[in-house]
């Protein structure tokens, strides 16, 4: 089971504030790149793994999905989703992504997950479970923290600066050491799992997926203007996106 | 056309010495990982892009390949290959990998390339050309310098050390800036091309390939003992290997 950090009251309040009140990395960087990779959803059955506040579930329904199931481990997240993003086509359910094997096989045309899979301990199982949930021709689109960042063991000062104090490099470390990491993000001991790029692509391939796209999103000039600091994404991308298909 | 640095006499002499006289990265790290990903070659038509001294062409013939074509841009490399690794099944030819579109379509069951593709200016074209050369069910296996290293603009001191002088991080920079790089390797202005992970995988997928494996090789304990310094590969792998198939 993944750590349920989103039900920590301090974490939840801070995270909610981050997502609602600032120009944040999700809105400026990750979400535009994910949206560009969305397939046609008209009439489709969609599963959102780690649906959070339900913004994406609402968008999928508005894009014509027949049915949207939003899963999250956090009761607080699901309560917010039900309050803010309820629609007749959407069903919100509490579930750990480690338990996807309890759902019926072949029930979905599209599985989506935004910034959640780096919390999963067993990625090959997750890939196999999602492959099983999809119909032939169905797609998986997910984002996760980039292996450049998941590899870090919470060292500080990850960016290195030139003589003018401008970040010009990133201190990459422990890349080949897979496994659990803990670090501070609003609260202590937030847990995630490091996998290499090769691990991620190979696990998807071994589950049977045909990989269509791998994207490491870069900010637009407008996004960099709105949020100085985002230009560091050109040194080392923070996110990795993959779109894959279950071939017919 | 790729730069023909291997016909530079100084470069050639130094490179030959490196490959023949030291326990080197190729033999300790890249070649074992490539060998582990080789398909069955019995009765197959094989193309080796950037065959160098022809060691791999010889191995493919010894593993039962019906016919092996070894291509290289360097006359000096091909002369050495013909002198050291001639077999009736092997044909050595001078060709730039940018010109693979001049060969007959569907002529090969397996295309192999060791540490060559980072010299190619147009990777999407290279992928499309190789896809065309393969028969249905045929495979491509290649290694290249890892994007962690191709991104570098020849900065010195890429590894960062702890207080005991032991390397514990790698200064990653310019990752999102694609394109030509030049640097010193035996001689000045050796040229290669930086592409991101995402670019590499997406180009293969868009050419039609089904990606089977992505491997970032790690040294064995024995290899680290033979060549101290190889433990840095756990901080940032130097090589990236991909095996892909042209589905039937």
PDB file of C-alpha atoms in Angstrom, chain A residues 47 100 104-108 111 124-140 203-210 244-248, chain B residues 210:
ATOM      1  CA  UNK A  47     -10.101   5.480 -15.083  1.00  0.00           C
ATOM      2  CA  UNK A 100      -6.198  -2.333  -9.146  1.00  0.00           C
ATOM      3  CA  UNK A 104     -12.878  -6.163 -13.549  1.00  0.00           C
ATOM      4  CA  UNK A 105     -10.630  -6.846 -16.533  1.00  0.00           C
ATOM      5  CA  UNK A 106     -11.199  -5.010 -19.815  1.00  0.00           C
ATOM      6  CA  UNK A 107     -13.469  -2.371 -18.283  1.00  0.00           C
ATOM      7  CA  UNK A 108     -11.692   0.769 -19.534  1.00  0.00           C
ATOM      8  CA  UNK A 111      -6.319   4.941 -17.900  1.00  0.00           C
ATOM      9  CA  UNK A 124       5.830  -3.842 -12.837  1.00  0.00           C
ATOM     10  CA  UNK A 125       2.668  -5.012 -11.000  1.00  0.00           C
ATOM     11  CA  UNK A 126       1.013  -1.644 -11.576  1.00  0.00           C
ATOM     12  CA  UNK A 127       1.751  -1.891 -15.322  1.00  0.00           C
ATOM     13  CA  UNK A 128       0.410  -5.452 -15.500  1.00  0.00           C
ATOM     14  CA  UNK A 129      -2.749  -4.493 -13.564  1.00  0.00           C
ATOM     15  CA  UNK A 130      -3.473  -1.527 -15.832  1.00  0.00           C
ATOM     16  CA  UNK A 131      -2.824  -3.593 -18.965  1.00  0.00           C
ATOM     17  CA  UNK A 132      -5.446  -6.048 -17.699  1.00  0.00           C
ATOM     18  CA  UNK A 133      -7.986  -3.281 -17.009  1.00  0.00           C
ATOM     19  CA  UNK A 134      -7.732  -1.917 -20.562  1.00  0.00           C
ATOM     20  CA  UNK A 135      -9.623  -3.117 -23.600  1.00  0.00           C
ATOM     21  CA  UNK A 136      -7.624  -3.887 -26.766  1.00  0.00           C
ATOM     22  CA  UNK A 137      -6.702  -0.572 -28.374  1.00  0.00           C
ATOM     23  CA  UNK A 138      -6.988   1.225 -25.034  1.00  0.00           C
ATOM     24  CA  UNK A 139      -4.386   3.701 -23.823  1.00  0.00           C
ATOM     25  CA  UNK A 140      -2.460   4.570 -20.687  1.00  0.00           C
ATOM     26  CA  UNK A 203       8.301  -2.598 -17.215  1.00  0.00           C
ATOM     27  CA  UNK A 204       5.691  -1.108 -19.553  1.00  0.00           C
ATOM     28  CA  UNK A 205       7.027  -3.153 -22.486  1.00  0.00           C
ATOM     29  CA  UNK A 206       7.109  -6.358 -20.441  1.00  0.00           C
ATOM     30  CA  UNK A 207       3.498  -5.814 -19.349  1.00  0.00           C
ATOM     31  CA  UNK A 208       2.613  -5.827 -23.061  1.00  0.00           C
ATOM     32  CA  UNK A 209       2.341  -2.100 -23.755  1.00  0.00           C
ATOM     33  CA  UNK A 210       3.428  -0.490 -27.005  1.00  0.00           C
ATOM     34  CA  UNK A 244       1.315   3.691 -24.289  1.00  0.00           C
ATOM     35  CA  UNK A 245      -1.285   1.549 -26.041  1.00  0.00           C
ATOM     36  CA  UNK A 246      -2.564  -2.006 -25.613  1.00  0.00           C
ATOM     37  CA  UNK A 247      -2.340  -3.121 -29.231  1.00  0.00           C
ATOM     38  CA  UNK A 248      -5.304  -4.866 -30.800  1.00  0.00           C
TER      39      UNK A 248
ATOM     40  CA  UNK B 210       7.883  -1.644 -30.665  1.00  0.00           C
TER      41      UNK B 210
END
